[in-house]
Amino acid sequence: MIEVTVEQARLEEVIDLRHTILRPNQPRSSCYYPEDSFKNTTHFAARLDAKIVGSASVYKEKHPDFSLKQSWRIRGMAVLPEYQRQAIGTHLVETCINHAIKMKGDVIWCNARIDAVKFYKQSGFKIIGDEFEISGIGPHFLMAKNLGIHIGQTRFIKIAKKLFSNQRPVTAPQSKIKH
Ligand SMILES: CC(C)(COP(=O)(O)OP(=O)(O)OC[C@H]1O[C@@H](n2cnc3c(N)ncnc32)[C@H](O)[C@@H]1OP(=O)(O)O)[C@@H](O)C(=O)NCCC(=O)NCCS
């Protein structure tokens, strides 16, 4: 197992990884998300010596269908291919979860690519609702984890059920920033 350090990073430090791993066929400018400018946004980088091998960002952001105020979102989760399956992604996702807990979050959610569903499940996220398409990227599932601090499991399940019965496709916020 490789020992990496996961620490806060500047936005500019995570853009290359987002571009290489998540949006290789899109312009670099598409890797700046609107949420990056939110005041509560935090980026994390996994470093091996000076090299950034993984990154993730966490935002205080309500999902359009969640009625919970204290919702946090993970985006930009990426690990360089040669470093994958060595628990670096788990280290990053747990750092984001702990950050949301520290900030008194009720729930943490993400739009998970199909290939990443098992990864998020490993960290306790559940699929909510039907598969949906994000244009130019592919099929996704909304996944969420109850942080279990301010809401009980019963209320969380009630919210999840409401989402299950909601058949309209979830509209994923897209990057509006153009450079
Ligand atoms: C998804 C990603 C961040 C996972 O990072 P990682 O460092 O490889 O993940 P971990 O090593 O911590 O994996 C933890 C567990 O998740 C599951 N998992 C991770 N990647 C998986 C894959 N490709 N297929 C199936 N299960 C996977 C496994 O159960 C794994 O445990 P194991 O290796 O003991 O079997 C990484 O594969 C990646 O960058 N993928 C491309 C970009 C992407 O899809 N990002 C997510 C956008 S929503």
PDB file of C-alpha atoms and ligand atoms in Angstrom:
ATOM      1  CA  MET A   1       0.000   0.000   0.000  1.00  0.00           C
ATOM      2  CA  ILE A   2       1.343   3.441  -0.937  1.00  0.00           C
ATOM      3  CA  GLU A   3       1.398   6.071   1.830  1.00  0.00           C
ATOM      4  CA  VAL A   4       0.041   9.324   0.456  1.00  0.00           C
ATOM      5  CA  THR A   5      -0.647  12.593   2.226  1.00  0.00           C
ATOM      6  CA  VAL A   6      -4.119  14.041   1.742  1.00  0.00           C
ATOM      7  CA  GLU A   7      -4.262  17.766   2.382  1.00  0.00           C
ATOM      8  CA  GLN A   8      -6.147  20.852   1.269  1.00  0.00           C
ATOM      9  CA  ALA A   9      -5.050  22.164  -2.105  1.00  0.00           C
ATOM     10  CA  ARG A  10      -5.622  25.204  -4.294  1.00  0.00           C
ATOM     11  CA  LEU A  11      -8.096  24.927  -7.179  1.00  0.00           C
ATOM     12  CA  GLU A  12      -5.312  25.334  -9.738  1.00  0.00           C
ATOM     13  CA  GLU A  13      -3.535  22.298  -8.267  1.00  0.00           C
ATOM     14  CA  VAL A  14      -6.455  19.943  -8.965  1.00  0.00           C
ATOM     15  CA  ILE A  15      -7.395  21.124 -12.459  1.00  0.00           C
ATOM     16  CA  ASP A  16      -4.770  19.066 -14.309  1.00  0.00           C
ATOM     17  CA  LEU A  17      -5.967  15.845 -12.696  1.00  0.00           C
ATOM     18  CA  ARG A  18      -9.621  16.672 -13.379  1.00  0.00           C
ATOM     19  CA  HIS A  19      -8.700  17.302 -16.999  1.00  0.00           C
ATOM     20  CA  THR A  20      -6.510  14.209 -17.496  1.00  0.00           C
ATOM     21  CA  ILE A  21      -8.776  11.741 -15.699  1.00  0.00           C
ATOM     22  CA  LEU A  22     -12.295  13.099 -15.830  1.00  0.00           C
ATOM     23  CA  ARG A  23     -12.579  15.196 -18.990  1.00  0.00           C
ATOM     24  CA  PRO A  24      -9.678  14.284 -21.301  1.00  0.00           C
ATOM     25  CA  ASN A  25     -11.723  14.993 -24.426  1.00  0.00           C
ATOM     26  CA  GLN A  26     -13.042  18.327 -23.282  1.00  0.00           C
ATOM     27  CA  PRO A  27     -11.344  21.701 -22.989  1.00  0.00           C
ATOM     28  CA  ARG A  28      -9.409  22.395 -19.794  1.00  0.00           C
ATOM     29  CA  SER A  29     -11.829  25.254 -19.115  1.00  0.00           C
ATOM     30  CA  SER A  30     -14.638  22.689 -18.647  1.00  0.00           C
ATOM     31  CA  CYS A  31     -12.815  21.472 -15.517  1.00  0.00           C
ATOM     32  CA  TYR A  32     -13.631  24.669 -13.618  1.00  0.00           C
ATOM     33  CA  TYR A  33     -17.000  23.975 -11.997  1.00  0.00           C
ATOM     34  CA  PRO A  34     -19.397  26.776 -10.964  1.00  0.00           C
ATOM     35  CA  GLU A  35     -19.274  25.430  -7.389  1.00  0.00           C
ATOM     36  CA  ASP A  36     -15.517  26.085  -7.246  1.00  0.00           C
ATOM     37  CA  SER A  37     -16.306  29.695  -6.448  1.00  0.00           C
ATOM     38  CA  PHE A  38     -18.640  28.886  -3.520  1.00  0.00           C
ATOM     39  CA  LYS A  39     -17.310  30.227  -0.241  1.00  0.00           C
ATOM     40  CA  ASN A  40     -17.380  26.838   1.541  1.00  0.00           C
ATOM     41  CA  THR A  41     -15.596  24.901  -1.197  1.00  0.00           C
ATOM     42  CA  THR A  42     -12.537  22.857  -0.272  1.00  0.00           C
ATOM     43  CA  HIS A  43     -10.213  20.930  -2.577  1.00  0.00           C
ATOM     44  CA  PHE A  44      -8.089  18.021  -1.428  1.00  0.00           C
ATOM     45  CA  ALA A  45      -5.023  16.550  -3.100  1.00  0.00           C
ATOM     46  CA  ALA A  46      -3.364  13.197  -2.431  1.00  0.00           C
ATOM     47  CA  ARG A  47       0.372  13.708  -2.734  1.00  0.00           C
ATOM     48  CA  LEU A  48       3.165  11.242  -3.087  1.00  0.00           C
ATOM     49  CA  ASP A  49       6.189  13.377  -2.301  1.00  0.00           C
ATOM     50  CA  ALA A  50       5.464  16.466  -4.399  1.00  0.00           C
ATOM     51  CA  LYS A  51       3.415  14.683  -7.043  1.00  0.00           C
ATOM     52  CA  ILE A  52      -0.371  14.993  -6.976  1.00  0.00           C
ATOM     53  CA  VAL A  53      -1.775  11.505  -7.632  1.00  0.00           C
ATOM     54  CA  GLY A  54      -5.388  12.055  -6.621  1.00  0.00           C
ATOM     55  CA  SER A  55      -7.857  14.832  -5.957  1.00  0.00           C
ATOM     56  CA  ALA A  56     -11.404  15.562  -4.846  1.00  0.00           C
ATOM     57  CA  SER A  57     -13.463  18.635  -4.040  1.00  0.00           C
ATOM     58  CA  VAL A  58     -16.239  19.079  -1.512  1.00  0.00           C
ATOM     59  CA  TYR A  59     -18.979  21.700  -1.737  1.00  0.00           C
ATOM     60  CA  LYS A  60     -21.781  22.876   0.491  1.00  0.00           C
ATOM     61  CA  GLU A  61     -24.459  22.357  -2.113  1.00  0.00           C
ATOM     62  CA  LYS A  62     -28.064  21.199  -1.964  1.00  0.00           C
ATOM     63  CA  HIS A  63     -29.163  18.637  -4.498  1.00  0.00           C
ATOM     64  CA  PRO A  64     -32.184  20.063  -6.361  1.00  0.00           C
ATOM     65  CA  ASP A  65     -34.298  17.216  -4.916  1.00  0.00           C
ATOM     66  CA  PHE A  66     -32.933  17.133  -1.377  1.00  0.00           C
ATOM     67  CA  SER A  67     -34.816  19.189   1.161  1.00  0.00           C
ATOM     68  CA  LEU A  68     -31.924  19.075   3.612  1.00  0.00           C
ATOM     69  CA  LYS A  69     -30.168  22.360   4.242  1.00  0.00           C
ATOM     70  CA  GLN A  70     -26.880  20.880   5.342  1.00  0.00           C
ATOM     71  CA  SER A  71     -26.100  19.018   2.124  1.00  0.00           C
ATOM     72  CA  TRP A  72     -22.560  18.561   0.927  1.00  0.00           C
ATOM     73  CA  ARG A  73     -21.402  17.328  -2.449  1.00  0.00           C
ATOM     74  CA  ILE A  74     -18.288  15.559  -3.685  1.00  0.00           C
ATOM     75  CA  ARG A  75     -17.047  16.337  -7.200  1.00  0.00           C
ATOM     76  CA  GLY A  76     -13.863  15.916  -9.172  1.00  0.00           C
ATOM     77  CA  MET A  77     -12.909  12.579  -7.570  1.00  0.00           C
ATOM     78  CA  ALA A  78      -9.920  11.283  -9.535  1.00  0.00           C
ATOM     79  CA  VAL A  79      -6.850   9.103  -9.019  1.00  0.00           C
ATOM     80  CA  LEU A  80      -4.133   8.651 -11.634  1.00  0.00           C
ATOM     81  CA  PRO A  81      -4.615   5.232 -13.324  1.00  0.00           C
ATOM     82  CA  GLU A  82      -1.246   3.863 -12.185  1.00  0.00           C
ATOM     83  CA  TYR A  83      -2.152   4.626  -8.541  1.00  0.00           C
ATOM     84  CA  GLN A  84      -5.709   3.286  -8.566  1.00  0.00           C
ATOM     85  CA  ARG A  85      -6.876   0.366  -6.375  1.00  0.00           C
ATOM     86  CA  GLN A  86      -4.448   1.310  -3.625  1.00  0.00           C
ATOM     87  CA  ALA A  87      -6.982   2.970  -1.318  1.00  0.00           C
ATOM     88  CA  ILE A  88      -6.049   6.523  -2.348  1.00  0.00           C
ATOM     89  CA  GLY A  89      -9.611   7.197  -3.549  1.00  0.00           C
ATOM     90  CA  THR A  90     -10.948   5.900  -0.235  1.00  0.00           C
ATOM     91  CA  HIS A  91      -8.556   8.176   1.658  1.00  0.00           C
ATOM     92  CA  LEU A  92      -9.866  11.139  -0.387  1.00  0.00           C
ATOM     93  CA  VAL A  93     -13.566  10.274  -0.042  1.00  0.00           C
ATOM     94  CA  GLU A  94     -13.185   9.752   3.714  1.00  0.00           C
ATOM     95  CA  THR A  95     -11.429  13.107   3.994  1.00  0.00           C
ATOM     96  CA  CYS A  96     -14.392  14.733   2.207  1.00  0.00           C
ATOM     97  CA  ILE A  97     -16.892  12.908   4.455  1.00  0.00           C
ATOM     98  CA  ASN A  98     -15.013  13.954   7.603  1.00  0.00           C
ATOM     99  CA  HIS A  99     -14.894  17.528   6.336  1.00  0.00           C
ATOM    100  CA  ALA A 100     -18.693  17.512   5.822  1.00  0.00           C
ATOM    101  CA  ILE A 101     -19.203  16.006   9.296  1.00  0.00           C
ATOM    102  CA  LYS A 102     -16.954  18.672  10.807  1.00  0.00           C
ATOM    103  CA  MET A 103     -19.032  21.316   9.048  1.00  0.00           C
ATOM    104  CA  LYS A 104     -22.218  19.754  10.534  1.00  0.00           C
ATOM    105  CA  GLY A 105     -23.441  18.218   7.269  1.00  0.00           C
ATOM    106  CA  ASP A 106     -26.522  15.997   7.302  1.00  0.00           C
ATOM    107  CA  VAL A 107     -25.899  14.282   4.005  1.00  0.00           C
ATOM    108  CA  ILE A 108     -23.143  14.012   1.425  1.00  0.00           C
ATOM    109  CA  TRP A 109     -23.981  13.211  -2.203  1.00  0.00           C
ATOM    110  CA  CYS A 110     -22.416  12.849  -5.612  1.00  0.00           C
ATOM    111  CA  ASN A 111     -23.308  12.076  -9.185  1.00  0.00           C
ATOM    112  CA  ALA A 112     -21.394   8.818  -9.573  1.00  0.00           C
ATOM    113  CA  ARG A 113     -20.237   7.477 -12.908  1.00  0.00           C
ATOM    114  CA  ILE A 114     -21.334   3.865 -13.407  1.00  0.00           C
ATOM    115  CA  ASP A 115     -17.718   2.684 -13.031  1.00  0.00           C
ATOM    116  CA  ALA A 116     -17.401   4.453  -9.683  1.00  0.00           C
ATOM    117  CA  VAL A 117     -20.625   3.147  -8.087  1.00  0.00           C
ATOM    118  CA  LYS A 118     -18.905   0.216  -6.364  1.00  0.00           C
ATOM    119  CA  PHE A 119     -16.204   2.552  -5.081  1.00  0.00           C
ATOM    120  CA  TYR A 120     -18.739   4.904  -3.434  1.00  0.00           C
ATOM    121  CA  LYS A 121     -20.738   1.941  -2.069  1.00  0.00           C
ATOM    122  CA  GLN A 122     -17.567   0.821  -0.291  1.00  0.00           C
ATOM    123  CA  SER A 123     -17.648   4.129   1.600  1.00  0.00           C
ATOM    124  CA  GLY A 124     -21.315   3.791   2.578  1.00  0.00           C
ATOM    125  CA  PHE A 125     -23.041   5.712  -0.228  1.00  0.00           C
ATOM    126  CA  LYS A 126     -26.395   4.395  -1.485  1.00  0.00           C
ATOM    127  CA  ILE A 127     -27.867   4.706  -4.965  1.00  0.00           C
ATOM    128  CA  ILE A 128     -30.911   6.973  -5.016  1.00  0.00           C
ATOM    129  CA  GLY A 129     -33.230   6.918  -8.021  1.00  0.00           C
ATOM    130  CA  ASP A 130     -32.694   5.929 -11.619  1.00  0.00           C
ATOM    131  CA  GLU A 131     -29.690   6.084 -13.898  1.00  0.00           C
ATOM    132  CA  PHE A 132     -29.366   9.375 -15.783  1.00  0.00           C
ATOM    133  CA  GLU A 133     -27.112  10.756 -18.468  1.00  0.00           C
ATOM    134  CA  ILE A 134     -24.722  13.682 -18.156  1.00  0.00           C
ATOM    135  CA  SER A 135     -24.145  14.928 -21.654  1.00  0.00           C
ATOM    136  CA  GLY A 136     -20.620  14.369 -22.950  1.00  0.00           C
ATOM    137  CA  ILE A 137     -19.652  12.233 -19.936  1.00  0.00           C
ATOM    138  CA  GLY A 138     -22.041   9.277 -19.729  1.00  0.00           C
ATOM    139  CA  PRO A 139     -24.449   7.451 -17.428  1.00  0.00           C
ATOM    140  CA  HIS A 140     -24.533   8.286 -13.723  1.00  0.00           C
ATOM    141  CA  PHE A 141     -26.383   7.495 -10.503  1.00  0.00           C
ATOM    142  CA  LEU A 142     -27.164   9.933  -7.728  1.00  0.00           C
ATOM    143  CA  MET A 143     -25.562   8.468  -4.593  1.00  0.00           C
ATOM    144  CA  ALA A 144     -25.812   9.754  -1.044  1.00  0.00           C
ATOM    145  CA  LYS A 145     -24.623   8.955   2.439  1.00  0.00           C
ATOM    146  CA  ASN A 146     -26.504   9.917   5.569  1.00  0.00           C
ATOM    147  CA  LEU A 147     -24.017  11.485   7.944  1.00  0.00           C
ATOM    148  CA  GLY A 148     -26.412  10.624  10.755  1.00  0.00           C
ATOM    149  CA  ILE A 149     -25.843  13.636  12.908  1.00  0.00           C
ATOM    150  CA  HIS A 150     -28.857  15.851  12.570  1.00  0.00           C
ATOM    151  CA  ILE A 151     -31.327  13.577  10.848  1.00  0.00           C
ATOM    152  CA  GLY A 152     -32.235  10.060  11.767  1.00  0.00           C
ATOM    153  CA  GLN A 153     -32.215   7.141   9.385  1.00  0.00           C
ATOM    154  CA  THR A 154     -36.049   7.271   9.209  1.00  0.00           C
ATOM    155  CA  ARG A 155     -36.093  10.789   7.821  1.00  0.00           C
ATOM    156  CA  PHE A 156     -33.278   9.994   5.418  1.00  0.00           C
ATOM    157  CA  ILE A 157     -35.157   6.939   4.100  1.00  0.00           C
ATOM    158  CA  LYS A 158     -38.314   9.069   3.723  1.00  0.00           C
ATOM    159  CA  ILE A 159     -36.356  11.520   1.602  1.00  0.00           C
ATOM    160  CA  ALA A 160     -34.783   8.702  -0.414  1.00  0.00           C
ATOM    161  CA  LYS A 161     -38.229   7.143  -1.019  1.00  0.00           C
ATOM    162  CA  LYS A 162     -39.549  10.477  -2.232  1.00  0.00           C
ATOM    163  CA  LEU A 163     -36.669  10.576  -4.693  1.00  0.00           C
ATOM    164  CA  PHE A 164     -37.323   6.989  -5.793  1.00  0.00           C
ATOM    165  CA  SER A 165     -40.908   7.872  -6.663  1.00  0.00           C
ATOM    166  CA  ASN A 166     -39.726  10.869  -8.617  1.00  0.00           C
ATOM    167  CA  GLN A 167     -39.427   9.603 -12.153  1.00  0.00           C
ATOM    168  CA  ARG A 168     -38.229  12.743 -13.840  1.00  0.00           C
ATOM    169  CA  PRO A 169     -34.528  12.665 -14.694  1.00  0.00           C
ATOM    170  CA  VAL A 170     -32.245  14.469 -12.304  1.00  0.00           C
ATOM    171  CA  THR A 171     -30.717  17.468 -13.980  1.00  0.00           C
ATOM    172  CA  ALA A 172     -27.042  17.602 -13.203  1.00  0.00           C
ATOM    173  CA  PRO A 173     -25.560  21.065 -12.791  1.00  0.00           C
ATOM    174  CA  GLN A 174     -23.131  21.671 -15.638  1.00  0.00           C
ATOM    175  CA  SER A 175     -20.117  23.920 -15.738  1.00  0.00           C
ATOM    176  CA  LYS A 176     -21.024  27.403 -16.922  1.00  0.00           C
ATOM    177  CA  ILE A 177     -17.604  28.961 -16.590  1.00  0.00           C
ATOM    178  CA  LYS A 178     -15.844  29.443 -19.893  1.00  0.00           C
ATOM    179  CA  HIS A 179     -12.249  30.588 -20.169  1.00  0.00           C
TER     180      HIS A 179
HETATM  181  C1  LIG B   1     -13.088   5.922  -8.805  1.00  0.00           C
HETATM  182  C2  LIG B   1     -11.638   6.175  -8.326  1.00  0.00           C
HETATM  183  C3  LIG B   1     -11.534   7.594  -7.784  1.00  0.00           C
HETATM  184  C4  LIG B   1     -11.335   5.167  -7.220  1.00  0.00           C
HETATM  185  O1  LIG B   1     -10.037   5.449  -6.714  1.00  0.00           O
HETATM  186  P1  LIG B   1      -9.084   4.274  -6.167  1.00  0.00           P
HETATM  187  O2  LIG B   1      -7.953   4.895  -5.482  1.00  0.00           O
HETATM  188  O3  LIG B   1      -8.796   3.335  -7.275  1.00  0.00           O
HETATM  189  O4  LIG B   1     -10.088   3.549  -5.139  1.00  0.00           O
HETATM  190  P2  LIG B   1      -9.710   2.577  -3.916  1.00  0.00           P
HETATM  191  O5  LIG B   1      -8.429   1.877  -4.197  1.00  0.00           O
HETATM  192  O6  LIG B   1      -9.801   3.361  -2.664  1.00  0.00           O
HETATM  193  O7  LIG B   1     -10.919   1.528  -4.024  1.00  0.00           O
HETATM  194  C5  LIG B   1     -11.684   1.151  -2.911  1.00  0.00           C
HETATM  195  C6  LIG B   1     -12.667   0.099  -3.332  1.00  0.00           C
HETATM  196  O8  LIG B   1     -13.595   0.624  -4.284  1.00  0.00           O
HETATM  197  C7  LIG B   1     -13.894  -0.396  -5.263  1.00  0.00           C
HETATM  198  N1  LIG B   1     -13.378   0.024  -6.585  1.00  0.00           N
HETATM  199  C8  LIG B   1     -12.491   1.022  -6.849  1.00  0.00           C
HETATM  200  N2  LIG B   1     -12.295   1.131  -8.179  1.00  0.00           N
HETATM  201  C9  LIG B   1     -13.055   0.158  -8.742  1.00  0.00           C
HETATM  202  C10 LIG B   1     -13.293  -0.247 -10.092  1.00  0.00           C
HETATM  203  N3  LIG B   1     -12.712   0.349 -11.132  1.00  0.00           N
HETATM  204  N4  LIG B   1     -14.128  -1.282 -10.322  1.00  0.00           N
HETATM  205  C11 LIG B   1     -14.742  -1.918  -9.305  1.00  0.00           C
HETATM  206  N5  LIG B   1     -14.562  -1.574  -7.985  1.00  0.00           N
HETATM  207  C12 LIG B   1     -13.755  -0.546  -7.732  1.00  0.00           C
HETATM  208  C13 LIG B   1     -13.189  -1.662  -4.808  1.00  0.00           C
HETATM  209  O9  LIG B   1     -14.061  -2.383  -3.996  1.00  0.00           O
HETATM  210  C14 LIG B   1     -12.031  -1.091  -4.026  1.00  0.00           C
HETATM  211  O10 LIG B   1     -11.543  -1.975  -3.052  1.00  0.00           O
HETATM  212  P3  LIG B   1     -10.493  -3.129  -3.477  1.00  0.00           P
HETATM  213  O11 LIG B   1      -9.433  -2.478  -4.336  1.00  0.00           O
HETATM  214  O12 LIG B   1      -9.978  -3.598  -2.141  1.00  0.00           O
HETATM  215  O13 LIG B   1     -11.275  -4.153  -4.208  1.00  0.00           O
HETATM  216  C15 LIG B   1     -10.618   5.925  -9.473  1.00  0.00           C
HETATM  217  O14 LIG B   1     -10.802   4.618  -9.991  1.00  0.00           O
HETATM  218  C16 LIG B   1     -10.714   6.916 -10.621  1.00  0.00           C
HETATM  219  O15 LIG B   1     -10.098   7.991 -10.585  1.00  0.00           O
HETATM  220  N6  LIG B   1     -11.482   6.567 -11.661  1.00  0.00           N
HETATM  221  C17 LIG B   1     -11.613   7.381 -12.842  1.00  0.00           C
HETATM  222  C18 LIG B   1     -12.375   8.670 -12.555  1.00  0.00           C
HETATM  223  C19 LIG B   1     -13.728   8.440 -11.940  1.00  0.00           C
HETATM  224  O16 LIG B   1     -14.499   7.604 -12.381  1.00  0.00           O
HETATM  225  N7  LIG B   1     -14.006   9.228 -10.872  1.00  0.00           N
HETATM  226  C20 LIG B   1     -15.261   9.196 -10.186  1.00  0.00           C
HETATM  227  C21 LIG B   1     -16.158  10.193 -10.830  1.00  0.00           C
HETATM  228  S1  LIG B   1     -17.809  10.086 -10.175  1.00  0.00           S
END
